[in-house]
Amino acid sequence: MFEAILPLPAHLREVLWTKLGPCTATSRHYGFRNPVAVGRRSCRSFSSATFRMSALAVELTAPNGRKYTQPTGLFINNEWVKSSSGAKITSINPTDESEIASVYAATPEDVDAAVAAARTALKDPSWRDLSPTERGNMMIKLSDLIGRDAEILATIETWDNGKTYADSLSIDVAEVQGTLKYYGGYADKIHGQTIDVGADKFAYTIKEPIGVCGQIIPWNFPLAMAAWKLGPALACGNTIVMKAAEQTPLSILYMANLIKEAGFPPGVINILNGYGREAGAAIATHLGIDKVAFTGSTATGKEIMKMASINMKNITLETGGKSPLIVFDDAELDQAVKWAHVGIMSNQGQICTATSRILVQDGIYDQFLDAFKAQVQEVSVVGDPFAETTFQGPQVTKSQYDRVLGFVKTGKEEGATLVSGGEAFTQGPTSGKGFFITPTIFSGVKPSMKIYREEVFGPFVVIASFKDEDEALQMANDTTYGLGSAVFTQNLTRAHRVAKRIEAGMVWINSSNDSDYRVPFGGVKQSGIGRELGEAGLAAYSQTKAVHVNLGCRL
């Protein structure tokens, strides 16, 4: 999934500090940034000419015939620039394994430049003193521009990621529009309060932005996850340095031009391509960044949490999951089957909240298993993600493809029963090329098995049985994760009782994974820290200042 971001060992950091000092790119990369320098463009001198370079882009024609101009640079201070090293990342089409385009990969030095631009913008009157209403209008304009270019953005998302075009257009891009418009409407409704503490004092609070926010985006929903983080951060008046996932950078880069067109001042939003070990680590350790928000694997989230401690950054983490879906014997079986299918097989199973553990009461276990297998075989049509009939495209990368097939092998070795799928799909549109996998169902699964406990992140589901409500809850909660969950029953009393006892940040009753940007999203245990979306998402990007006015207390 996501590369781990590992800091340099302490003894090597000391050697670098001694030999290189605090103002080199290498020493900045490993946490030795000069606090005095972060308010300037960087330790080294970056001339303004760097930010006036001509646009960096290539003309592309997507598999659906749509032509467009693809940016390939780093978006810093509202300009396209090359990376300081000249290194590039090549984006691969997961459908046929062909190269789409190469984009510049940011170094720690480039992160310094982006942070300097963001810090300058944070204090610039064109952003700092902009009325909240105007800030919100700017966000709504960006939402409208995304709607205008929805088909281009959906095309790029499908080509680069492998998700179906129908989902890219009607779900992902639509969610980006809605999220930005939602938070644009909130921008002038974020305010403090007065607090009555008696006649001798006037006390009030002010809501202020946290500052420069580093945001690290995953590859499974590139545009949507960008909007989830941009929306509340901008509404609260922060500035941003965002790193796209190295596997899927293209759609966010296209969106950067729309950011400039919407009128955002230079430096407010900076978008970098780059590897997690280099650019991601530089963001997490940068002393000029006040907050880091990350969506990705739990392992990488832990590393970011460690590195962010260098200056006690505010953090928001949305990490892994192994979400349960509980089906009681009084459930509407047809609906439970259909929602269970959506909950795990959508987006090639590459969803952090995917309900990948299905727990079925033993009285209806065989009936559910037969119906679920039939649903998967009928609906989960694997093929060209641009085709209207396709439900499941390829996995995003070869490593993800290999990971899923590796879990199939493990499941067989552990003694689980392979009900359906579990092999490479070679009848696709590209004659055996591409990262296609047939949707996989395992039954006879025990809670001790690796396939029951670990996140697979693919079209891979395990189905187990339970006797009663207590056992269902024990099995559901027997995990280090706590992101999503689902309950199917027609007994509303039981539904609410189980929802309260499940250890998860979200519970769906008689549905699965039908999230909404107006409702808080996030997990407990090792599934993350904090909440995104809804009004709760604003709390992650604002801080409260208390003001005490002495009216009559004299010493």
XYZ file of C-alpha atoms in Angstrom:
555
model
C 0.000 0.000 0.000
C 1.897 3.037 1.195
C 5.650 3.111 1.600
C 6.872 3.335 5.170
C 8.684 6.598 5.871
C 11.674 5.786 8.006
C 13.869 8.411 9.687
C 17.651 8.186 9.560
C 19.246 6.476 12.582
C 20.318 8.853 15.337
C 24.052 8.266 14.999
C 23.938 9.089 11.281
C 21.852 12.204 11.942
C 24.583 13.469 14.262
C 27.241 12.839 11.610
C 25.226 14.769 9.025
C 24.616 17.615 11.453
C 28.316 17.890 12.214
C 29.501 17.680 8.600
C 26.702 19.399 6.729
C 25.175 21.848 9.170
C 21.542 22.883 9.511
C 21.082 24.500 6.113
C 21.652 21.685 3.632
C 18.946 19.764 1.879
C 20.117 16.502 3.439
C 20.116 17.799 6.995
C 16.713 19.451 6.500
C 15.363 16.139 5.207
C 16.148 14.407 8.475
C 14.749 16.981 10.818
C 17.583 19.489 11.261
C 15.813 22.500 9.807
C 16.884 25.900 11.031
C 13.898 27.445 12.865
C 15.127 30.909 11.932
C 14.974 30.072 8.232
C 11.461 28.672 7.955
C 9.895 32.107 7.682
C 11.980 32.863 4.611
C 11.820 31.039 1.312
C 14.342 28.461 2.622
C 17.784 28.208 4.162
C 19.237 28.706 0.703
C 18.311 31.570 -1.539
C 15.475 30.779 -3.957
C 15.183 33.619 -6.428
C 11.773 34.807 -7.541
C 12.729 33.720 -11.054
C 12.378 30.127 -9.879
C 8.652 30.700 -9.496
C 8.218 32.362 -12.883
C 9.247 29.400 -15.005
C 7.066 28.534 -17.949
C 4.393 25.874 -17.542
C 5.539 22.260 -17.498
C 3.032 20.024 -19.240
C 2.465 17.366 -21.901
C -0.404 16.856 -24.330
C -2.098 13.496 -23.772
C -4.908 11.459 -25.295
C -6.641 9.136 -22.829
C -7.939 5.661 -23.759
C -11.477 7.078 -24.090
C -10.229 9.518 -26.738
C -10.292 12.631 -24.578
C -7.379 15.007 -25.177
C -6.072 17.291 -22.469
C -2.970 19.052 -21.161
C -1.325 17.256 -18.231
C 0.882 19.321 -15.865
C 4.088 17.523 -14.892
C 5.804 19.912 -12.476
C 5.553 20.932 -8.861
C 2.895 23.546 -8.109
C 4.609 26.050 -5.794
C 3.497 29.654 -5.262
C 0.934 29.337 -8.099
C 3.670 28.432 -10.598
C 4.851 25.201 -12.181
C 8.491 24.394 -11.431
C 10.871 21.498 -11.929
C 12.170 19.587 -8.936
C 15.562 20.694 -7.675
C 17.086 17.305 -8.538
C 15.342 16.831 -11.871
C 14.174 13.377 -10.713
C 10.856 12.107 -12.031
C 8.136 9.596 -11.198
C 6.515 7.660 -14.039
C 2.793 7.047 -13.703
C 1.678 3.641 -14.993
C -1.702 2.740 -16.478
C -2.789 -0.270 -14.366
C -5.056 -1.506 -17.166
C -2.247 -2.335 -19.615
C 0.952 -1.467 -17.694
C 1.886 1.263 -20.192
C 3.505 4.560 -19.206
C 1.143 7.537 -19.057
C 3.459 10.407 -18.156
C 6.425 11.273 -15.970
C 6.145 14.007 -13.351
C 8.832 15.750 -11.318
C 9.522 14.276 -7.866
C 10.008 16.713 -5.011
C 13.091 16.661 -2.823
C 13.361 17.999 0.745
C 14.715 21.185 -0.821
C 11.512 21.517 -2.849
C 9.472 20.936 0.305
C 11.395 23.828 1.863
C 10.430 26.060 -1.058
C 6.756 25.062 -0.807
C 6.704 25.614 2.967
C 8.341 29.017 2.555
C 5.680 29.984 0.009
C 2.911 28.760 2.328
C 4.310 30.665 5.328
C 4.583 33.851 3.298
C 1.000 33.437 2.089
C -0.214 32.813 5.648
C 0.878 36.324 6.650
C 0.044 38.044 3.368
C -2.961 40.401 3.652
C -4.356 39.004 0.373
C -5.124 35.789 2.283
C -4.833 36.649 5.980
C -7.183 39.619 5.793
C -9.544 38.211 3.175
C -13.076 38.180 4.557
C -14.343 34.693 5.386
C -17.205 35.203 2.932
C -14.782 35.937 0.097
C -12.685 32.948 1.098
C -15.778 30.779 0.940
C -16.778 32.224 -2.430
C -13.327 31.322 -3.761
C -13.816 27.740 -2.615
C -17.250 27.588 -4.219
C -15.762 28.913 -7.452
C -13.196 26.107 -7.336
C -16.057 23.649 -6.858
C -17.774 25.073 -9.941
C -14.584 24.829 -12.020
C -14.245 21.192 -11.013
C -17.810 20.662 -12.187
C -16.968 22.343 -15.484
C -13.999 19.993 -16.026
C -15.596 16.949 -14.411
C -15.217 14.692 -17.451
C -11.523 15.500 -17.829
C -10.857 14.914 -14.128
C -12.804 11.631 -14.178
C -10.884 10.518 -17.265
C -7.524 11.191 -15.597
C -8.622 9.483 -12.380
C -9.674 6.320 -14.216
C -6.610 6.223 -16.461
C -4.148 6.759 -13.616
C -5.916 4.764 -10.895
C -7.905 1.997 -12.608
C -11.285 2.742 -11.018
C -14.279 2.707 -13.329
C -15.086 5.874 -15.223
C -18.678 5.770 -13.974
C -17.455 5.860 -10.374
C -14.847 8.523 -11.094
C -17.441 10.817 -12.613
C -20.601 10.216 -10.615
C -19.056 9.462 -7.220
C -15.515 10.817 -6.872
C -15.617 14.072 -8.831
C -19.140 14.760 -7.615
C -17.918 14.317 -4.035
C -15.054 16.736 -4.626
C -17.531 19.348 -5.863
C -19.858 18.784 -2.947
C -17.142 18.784 -0.290
C -15.561 22.051 -1.440
C -18.933 23.749 -1.757
C -19.980 22.464 1.679
C -16.884 23.875 3.376
C -17.027 27.025 1.272
C -20.394 27.643 2.875
C -18.893 27.105 6.322
C -16.067 29.638 5.871
C -17.996 32.605 7.292
C -19.688 30.578 10.020
C -16.559 29.722 11.991
C -16.469 32.007 15.003
C -15.787 32.219 18.707
C -18.082 33.091 21.571
C -18.430 35.455 24.486
C -18.340 33.951 27.956
C -20.073 35.629 30.901
C -17.647 35.526 33.843
C -19.086 38.459 35.793
C -19.188 42.262 35.643
C -15.458 42.864 36.098
C -14.298 40.988 33.038
C -15.222 40.594 29.366
C -14.057 37.202 28.050
C -14.306 35.938 24.513
C -12.730 33.396 22.168
C -11.394 33.672 18.625
C -11.135 30.828 16.113
C -7.808 31.008 14.295
C -6.132 28.900 11.606
C -3.480 26.447 12.787
C -0.996 27.685 10.180
C 0.820 25.792 7.438
C -0.702 22.361 6.969
C 1.130 19.420 5.416
C -1.346 17.049 3.792
C -0.375 13.607 2.456
C -2.895 12.024 0.100
C -3.445 8.298 -0.687
C -3.769 6.658 -4.087
C -7.175 5.006 -3.748
C -9.261 8.219 -3.910
C -6.788 10.926 -5.019
C -9.235 13.735 -5.774
C -11.739 12.961 -3.039
C -9.097 12.716 -0.323
C -7.566 15.985 -1.517
C -10.957 17.686 -1.190
C -11.533 16.188 2.277
C -8.369 17.912 3.447
C -8.431 21.084 1.373
C -12.027 21.938 2.280
C -11.799 22.391 6.067
C -8.214 23.686 5.939
C -9.103 26.489 3.531
C -12.381 27.296 5.272
C -10.407 27.938 8.469
C -7.852 30.144 6.697
C -4.810 27.852 6.687
C -2.231 27.483 3.933
C -1.268 24.104 2.526
C 1.574 21.940 1.265
C 0.005 18.804 -0.205
C 1.839 15.709 -1.396
C 0.125 13.551 -3.994
C 0.547 9.775 -3.861
C 3.454 8.734 -6.062
C 1.231 6.064 -7.661
C -1.521 8.491 -8.766
C -0.356 12.114 -9.086
C -2.020 13.154 -12.324
C -5.555 14.261 -11.406
C -4.445 16.439 -8.483
C -1.898 18.169 -10.713
C -4.630 18.994 -13.202
C -6.747 20.368 -10.353
C -3.886 22.697 -9.383
C -4.506 24.805 -12.490
C -8.137 25.169 -11.402
C -6.936 26.377 -7.983
C -5.076 29.206 -9.660
C -8.006 29.936 -11.964
C -10.328 30.159 -8.948
C -8.246 33.073 -7.657
C -6.373 31.645 -4.682
C -3.361 33.867 -3.892
C 0.150 32.491 -4.525
C 1.387 30.110 -1.862
C -1.987 29.320 -0.301
C -2.089 25.854 -1.900
C 1.115 24.123 -2.992
C 0.996 20.646 -4.538
C 4.013 18.352 -4.744
C 4.632 14.974 -6.304
C 7.156 12.842 -4.513
C 8.052 9.642 -2.754
C 6.942 9.079 0.813
C 10.440 8.316 2.056
C 11.727 11.621 0.738
C 9.028 14.279 0.295
C 6.627 12.730 2.815
C 9.290 12.496 5.494
C 10.372 16.076 4.781
C 6.799 17.286 5.313
C 6.356 15.298 8.524
C 9.595 16.614 10.057
C 9.553 20.197 8.764
C 9.720 22.800 11.518
C 7.829 25.248 9.308
C 4.773 23.003 9.153
C 2.289 23.314 12.017
C -0.002 20.389 11.223
C 0.189 17.174 9.264
C -2.821 15.241 7.975
C -2.317 11.792 6.496
C -4.507 9.115 4.951
C -2.896 5.729 4.334
C -1.626 2.608 6.041
C -1.415 2.228 9.802
C 2.303 1.398 9.613
C 3.106 4.620 7.772
C 0.767 6.597 10.032
C 2.787 5.461 13.048
C 6.026 6.623 11.426
C 4.503 10.006 10.563
C 3.275 10.354 14.137
C 6.828 9.794 15.400
C 8.368 12.263 12.972
C 5.695 14.913 13.560
C 6.670 14.951 17.232
C 9.800 16.927 16.318
C 7.832 20.144 16.904
C 4.645 18.597 18.349
C 2.646 19.075 15.171
C -1.108 18.894 15.348
C -1.953 15.616 13.581
C -4.911 13.994 11.886
C -4.462 10.374 10.815
C -6.917 8.195 8.898
C -5.326 4.787 8.596
C -6.185 1.119 8.080
C -9.253 -0.958 8.725
C -10.654 -4.469 8.787
C -14.289 -3.516 9.142
C -16.942 -6.063 10.146
C -20.374 -6.441 8.569
C -22.767 -8.323 10.856
C -25.826 -10.068 9.405
C -28.416 -11.248 11.934
C -30.944 -13.952 11.065
C -33.824 -11.450 10.922
C -32.084 -9.267 8.315
C -33.633 -8.557 4.948
C -31.358 -11.060 3.214
C -31.534 -9.651 -0.291
C -30.498 -6.192 0.921
C -27.774 -7.574 3.179
C -26.264 -9.435 0.226
C -26.343 -6.424 -2.096
C -24.902 -4.004 0.447
C -22.264 -6.513 1.552
C -21.158 -6.741 -2.077
C -20.953 -2.958 -2.424
C -19.174 -2.700 0.912
C -16.202 -4.823 -0.134
C -16.041 -5.028 -3.938
C -16.459 -1.330 -4.827
C -13.338 0.479 -6.033
C -11.564 -2.877 -6.502
C -11.807 -3.370 -2.747
C -9.348 -0.522 -2.264
C -11.310 1.302 0.441
C -10.075 1.818 3.990
C -13.579 1.291 5.385
C -14.344 -1.765 3.219
C -16.468 -4.214 5.191
C -14.045 -7.041 4.478
C -15.113 -9.320 7.362
C -18.671 -10.568 6.922
C -20.100 -12.199 10.049
C -23.365 -14.125 9.486
C -25.618 -15.717 12.086
C -25.309 -19.485 11.713
C -28.998 -20.084 10.945
C -28.751 -18.222 7.623
C -25.030 -18.703 6.934
C -25.335 -21.155 4.018
C -28.195 -19.207 2.455
C -26.271 -15.944 2.663
C -23.077 -17.511 1.282
C -24.847 -18.900 -1.785
C -26.639 -15.615 -2.480
C -23.481 -13.543 -1.948
C -21.445 -15.744 -4.303
C -24.150 -15.388 -6.958
C -24.245 -11.590 -6.481
C -20.477 -11.278 -6.891
C -20.393 -13.458 -9.982
C -23.279 -11.575 -11.587
C -22.409 -7.969 -10.701
C -18.617 -7.840 -10.289
C -17.824 -7.703 -13.996
C -14.053 -7.326 -14.348
C -12.688 -5.443 -17.343
C -11.891 -2.148 -19.038
C -12.567 0.605 -16.485
C -13.814 2.902 -19.276
C -16.471 0.361 -20.367
C -20.018 0.993 -19.126
C -20.536 -2.667 -18.211
C -17.458 -2.883 -15.955
C -17.866 -2.982 -12.183
C -14.248 -3.795 -11.267
C -11.120 -2.459 -12.920
C -7.496 -3.385 -12.164
C -5.667 -2.996 -8.860
C -3.750 0.261 -8.766
C -0.204 -1.155 -8.972
C 1.697 -4.404 -9.496
C 2.685 -4.425 -5.818
C -0.959 -4.196 -4.768
C -1.880 -6.924 -7.245
C 0.856 -9.164 -5.810
C -0.264 -8.357 -2.256
C -3.826 -9.545 -2.882
C -2.702 -12.757 -4.595
C -0.313 -13.331 -1.701
C -3.222 -13.253 0.734
C -5.077 -15.776 -1.459
C -2.136 -18.144 -1.067
C -2.071 -17.514 2.687
C -5.799 -18.207 3.022
C -5.450 -21.572 1.320
C -2.474 -22.488 3.501
C -4.408 -21.511 6.650
C -7.182 -23.956 5.756
C -9.930 -21.533 4.750
C -12.234 -22.503 1.889
C -11.843 -20.572 -1.369
C -15.436 -20.173 -2.515
C -14.825 -18.064 -5.602
C -12.122 -16.132 -7.467
C -8.657 -15.680 -6.060
C -6.716 -15.677 -9.295
C -5.360 -13.310 -11.919
C -8.005 -12.248 -14.421
C -6.455 -12.749 -17.860
C -9.515 -12.375 -20.076
C -9.458 -8.584 -19.846
C -9.156 -5.916 -22.524
C -5.364 -6.058 -22.802
C -4.520 -9.708 -23.540
C -3.224 -10.722 -20.152
C -1.643 -7.401 -19.232
C -2.839 -5.221 -16.377
C -3.351 -5.816 -12.678
C -6.736 -7.564 -12.774
C -7.857 -10.030 -10.081
C -11.075 -12.018 -9.896
C -13.113 -11.046 -6.809
C -12.231 -13.402 -3.984
C -14.443 -15.024 -1.346
C -13.195 -17.202 1.519
C -15.514 -19.089 3.886
C -14.767 -21.305 6.857
C -12.614 -18.518 8.239
C -11.483 -18.489 11.868
C -10.621 -15.328 13.865
C -7.051 -16.560 14.333
C -6.333 -16.559 10.596
C -4.184 -13.895 8.982
C -6.796 -13.291 6.267
C -9.324 -12.498 9.014
C -7.048 -10.135 10.933
C -4.974 -8.205 8.360
C -6.077 -5.557 5.880
C -5.827 -6.875 2.313
C -7.030 -3.778 0.447
C -8.439 -5.586 -2.554
C -11.554 -7.425 -3.820
C -11.105 -9.975 -1.050
C -13.653 -10.911 1.617
C -13.793 -13.442 4.435
C -17.090 -14.848 5.737
C -17.494 -16.405 9.186
C -20.473 -17.471 11.311
C -21.616 -16.570 14.823
C -24.231 -17.958 17.208
C -25.655 -14.925 19.019
C -25.295 -11.178 19.519
C -22.599 -11.435 22.163
C -20.419 -13.637 19.986
C -20.983 -11.343 16.992
C -19.754 -8.358 18.989
C -16.797 -10.278 20.381
C -15.742 -11.284 16.856
C -16.363 -7.817 15.428
C -14.279 -6.112 18.123
C -11.456 -8.665 18.048
C -9.186 -6.438 15.941
C -6.586 -3.723 16.324
C -8.619 -1.615 13.908
C -11.787 0.393 14.469
C -12.742 2.354 11.376
C -16.082 1.276 9.893
C -18.708 -1.368 10.619
C -22.162 -2.441 9.439
C -25.146 -4.141 11.060
C -28.065 -5.815 9.273
C -31.210 -6.488 11.273
C -34.864 -5.480 11.224
C -34.870 -5.199 15.013
C -34.147 -1.503 15.576
C -33.602 -1.958 19.292
C -30.855 -4.475 18.598
C -29.466 -2.317 15.777
C -28.907 0.649 18.087
C -27.653 -1.538 20.919
C -25.054 -3.208 18.679
C -24.084 0.121 17.098
C -23.264 1.447 20.554
C -21.162 -1.565 21.519
C -19.150 -1.901 18.309
C -15.648 -0.447 18.677
C -15.552 1.654 15.522
C -15.687 5.287 14.519
C -18.597 4.669 12.143
C -21.529 2.260 12.023
C -23.881 1.725 9.105
C -27.237 0.167 9.918
C -28.705 -1.787 6.981
C -26.163 -0.361 4.526
C -22.405 -0.271 4.045
C -19.936 2.421 3.028
C -22.536 5.015 2.079
C -20.542 7.821 3.687
C -21.473 11.477 3.274
C -19.235 14.552 3.362
C -21.666 16.195 5.809
C -21.104 13.432 8.389
C -17.886 12.938 10.430
C -15.504 10.263 9.173
C -12.747 8.563 11.182
C -11.768 5.681 13.398
C -10.653 4.487 16.820
C -7.831 2.217 17.986
C -5.214 1.878 15.228
C -7.520 3.241 12.533
C -6.549 6.835 13.173
C -6.712 10.019 15.204
C -9.254 12.797 14.708
C -12.171 13.244 12.342
C -12.589 14.483 8.809
C -15.749 15.749 7.087
C -18.824 17.346 8.565
C -18.654 20.167 11.074
C -16.300 18.002 13.138
C -13.711 18.235 10.364
C -13.271 21.953 11.034
C -11.944 21.270 14.530
C -8.844 19.680 13.029
C -7.884 22.907 11.244
C -8.682 25.636 13.756
C -7.518 26.578 17.237
C -9.200 28.582 19.947
C -7.655 31.696 21.449
C -9.079 33.035 24.708
C -9.090 36.811 25.343
C -9.585 38.255 28.858
C -10.504 41.949 29.120
C -10.215 43.440 32.582
C -13.136 45.864 33.059
C -12.923 46.751 36.710
C -10.633 44.589 38.802
C -7.942 46.914 40.128
C -5.035 45.874 42.329
